[in-house]
Structures are given as structure tokens and as C-alpha cells.
Amino acid sequence: MEAVHFTDAEKTAFRAAYAPAGTTDEQWALFINECQRRALVPGKDCIFQLRNSKEFNKDLNKDVWVKKMIVITTIAGLRLIADRSGKYEGHGPFIFYYGDENNELRESKIPLGKIPHAVSVEGYRKDWRVPMFWTARYAAYVQTMGETKSPTTMWKTRGEEQLAQCAEAGMLR
């Protein structure tokens, strides 16, 4: 894989479209350099976020809130990276696990329109004798918000598909 180089105009356009308010020049430069090094397209293969995080400040001798840069590789980016390796041979069907009224799990190869307990997937690689198997549990991956810890809108409306992507991402990593 060869690194890509974005023009100044492309970098400016990417920043205008994808950098959140408060992004420093240094944070954005680090993100763009990482995208170029890994030959990933900002906003499609790689996402830039700023998140609040507590960090100990030696001068103040206490924890303070700071904005930390987070680089998220999308499922499209992970698929691209796996494909570039030349060893990735795809994945099997997703298996959705749903709990019933007796707390027993039932499997389905299609989403049933309700929140699953977990989703699993097998991944295939040319140089491995057995597939990689990954399971993602809903409770471990669901993104929540507020004091009520209710699922975000994406997880409320597309929980099954989100969990399947988490299982695929885990397998690809």
C-alpha cells in the first residue's frame, strides 16, 4: 500500500466538512497525516472526533477536562485494510442470537426486527486453516446517552445492523 497525498485544497475541504468546532491545527494535521499514511479517505474510511476526557494536570494538581482527538476507522476502512492485505477471503453469514421468554438463545441468520443478545460472524483468511470467529454482545457495544443510559437514535433504529457491524469490525481487527 502506498501512502496518498491530499492537495491543500482537499485538506481544506476535508477540514470544513469533517472537523468539529474547537479542532486545533495540530490535531487536524495529525489526523490528515494518519489518513494519508494509511491511504484512507477522511469521512469515508476514517472519522475525526473530539471527546471530553479527564486528565490529571500536574500544574494544577487535579483532574481537568480536555478535548482529546479520536480517530475512528469505519467499517468501510477496515474492509479496505483487510482487502489490501491480500489475505482476506471474506466472511460467513451473520448469526443473530435472540433471547426468548425462558432466557434461552435462539439463532437467526436474518435480523428479526428486535434487539438481539449478540451477533457473531466468521472471517476467512487465506493463510489460516480455521476461520476467525467473533461475537459482539449488545450490552457490551450499545452506545447510550444521558443519565437514563438509553440507546442513541442509531442504536434504537438500527441496533441489529449496528451490532453486526461491530462483530464484523472485531473479526477484521
Short mmCIF file of C-alpha atoms in Angstrom, two decimals, residues 33-133:
data_model
loop_
_atom_site.label_atom_id
_atom_site.label_comp_id
_atom_site.label_asym_id
_atom_site.label_seq_id
_atom_site.Cartn_x
_atom_site.Cartn_y
_atom_site.Cartn_z
CA ASN A 33 -1.25 12.74 8.15
CA GLU A 34 -2.63 9.49 9.56
CA CYS A 35 -5.23 9.29 6.76
CA GLN A 36 -2.52 9.90 4.14
CA ARG A 37 -0.14 7.38 5.71
CA ARG A 38 -2.83 4.69 5.77
CA ALA A 39 -4.32 5.76 2.39
CA LEU A 40 -7.76 6.28 3.92
CA VAL A 41 -10.30 8.91 2.85
CA PRO A 42 -11.45 11.25 5.64
CA GLY A 43 -15.17 11.00 6.31
CA LYS A 44 -15.49 7.70 4.44
CA ASP A 45 -12.78 5.40 5.75
CA CYS A 46 -11.70 7.39 8.79
CA ILE A 47 -13.59 9.76 11.10
CA PHE A 48 -12.23 12.53 13.32
CA GLN A 49 -13.88 13.25 16.67
CA LEU A 50 -13.14 15.36 19.71
CA ARG A 51 -14.21 13.83 23.01
CA ASN A 52 -14.17 15.23 26.50
CA SER A 53 -11.82 13.35 28.78
CA LYS A 54 -10.50 13.89 32.28
CA GLU A 55 -6.74 14.21 32.53
CA PHE A 56 -4.51 14.92 35.50
CA ASN A 57 -2.89 18.36 35.29
CA LYS A 58 0.42 18.43 37.20
CA ASP A 59 0.48 22.24 37.44
CA LEU A 60 -3.00 22.40 38.95
CA ASN A 61 -2.58 19.11 40.84
CA LYS A 62 -6.07 17.96 39.86
CA ASP A 63 -8.10 16.35 37.10
CA VAL A 64 -9.29 18.72 34.38
CA TRP A 65 -11.49 18.24 31.31
CA VAL A 66 -9.63 18.27 27.98
CA LYS A 67 -10.67 17.68 24.36
CA LYS A 68 -8.98 14.52 23.08
CA MET A 69 -8.67 13.72 19.40
CA ILE A 70 -10.12 10.34 18.45
CA VAL A 71 -9.55 8.67 15.08
CA ILE A 72 -12.22 6.11 14.22
CA THR A 73 -11.67 3.70 11.36
CA THR A 74 -15.06 2.97 9.76
CA ILE A 75 -16.23 -0.48 8.74
CA ALA A 76 -15.51 0.55 5.12
CA GLY A 77 -11.95 1.45 6.14
CA LEU A 78 -11.47 -1.85 7.97
CA ARG A 79 -12.74 -3.78 4.93
CA LEU A 80 -10.34 -1.83 2.71
CA ILE A 81 -7.39 -2.55 5.01
CA ALA A 82 -8.26 -6.26 5.15
CA ASP A 83 -8.64 -6.44 1.37
CA ARG A 84 -5.28 -4.70 0.85
CA SER A 85 -3.54 -7.41 2.88
CA GLY A 86 -4.20 -9.87 0.06
CA LYS A 87 -5.08 -12.50 2.69
CA TYR A 88 -8.72 -11.67 3.41
CA GLU A 89 -11.24 -14.08 1.88
CA GLY A 90 -14.49 -12.60 3.16
CA HIS A 91 -16.86 -13.64 5.92
CA GLY A 92 -19.70 -16.05 6.50
CA PRO A 93 -23.28 -15.13 7.34
CA PHE A 94 -24.05 -13.15 10.46
CA ILE A 95 -25.76 -15.15 13.19
CA PHE A 96 -28.16 -13.18 15.37
CA TYR A 97 -28.85 -14.52 18.87
CA TYR A 98 -32.17 -13.58 20.46
CA GLY A 99 -33.25 -14.39 24.00
CA ASP A 100 -36.69 -15.94 24.46
CA GLU A 101 -39.06 -15.84 27.43
CA ASN A 102 -37.14 -18.71 29.10
CA ASN A 103 -33.80 -16.89 28.73
CA GLU A 104 -32.66 -19.38 26.12
CA LEU A 105 -30.93 -18.13 22.98
CA ARG A 106 -32.38 -18.70 19.53
CA GLU A 107 -30.29 -18.25 16.38
CA SER A 108 -31.32 -16.49 13.19
CA LYS A 109 -29.38 -15.73 10.03
CA ILE A 110 -31.58 -12.68 9.39
CA PRO A 111 -32.42 -9.73 11.66
CA LEU A 112 -35.83 -10.22 13.28
CA GLY A 113 -36.60 -6.57 13.95
CA LYS A 114 -35.80 -6.62 17.67
CA ILE A 115 -32.73 -6.18 19.81
CA PRO A 116 -30.52 -9.29 19.75
CA HIS A 117 -28.48 -10.52 22.70
CA ALA A 118 -25.47 -10.91 20.39
CA VAL A 119 -24.31 -11.25 16.78
CA SER A 120 -21.46 -13.42 15.56
CA VAL A 121 -19.60 -13.83 12.30
CA GLU A 122 -16.78 -15.98 10.88
CA GLY A 123 -13.99 -14.43 8.85
CA TYR A 124 -11.79 -16.26 6.38
CA ARG A 125 -8.12 -15.74 5.68
CA LYS A 126 -6.01 -17.46 3.02
CA ASP A 127 -3.22 -18.49 5.38
CA TRP A 128 -5.39 -19.86 8.24
CA ARG A 129 -6.78 -23.37 8.47
CA VAL A 130 -9.77 -22.34 10.58
CA PRO A 131 -11.90 -19.20 10.40
CA MET A 132 -11.74 -16.33 12.89
CA PHE A 133 -14.95 -16.28 14.92
#
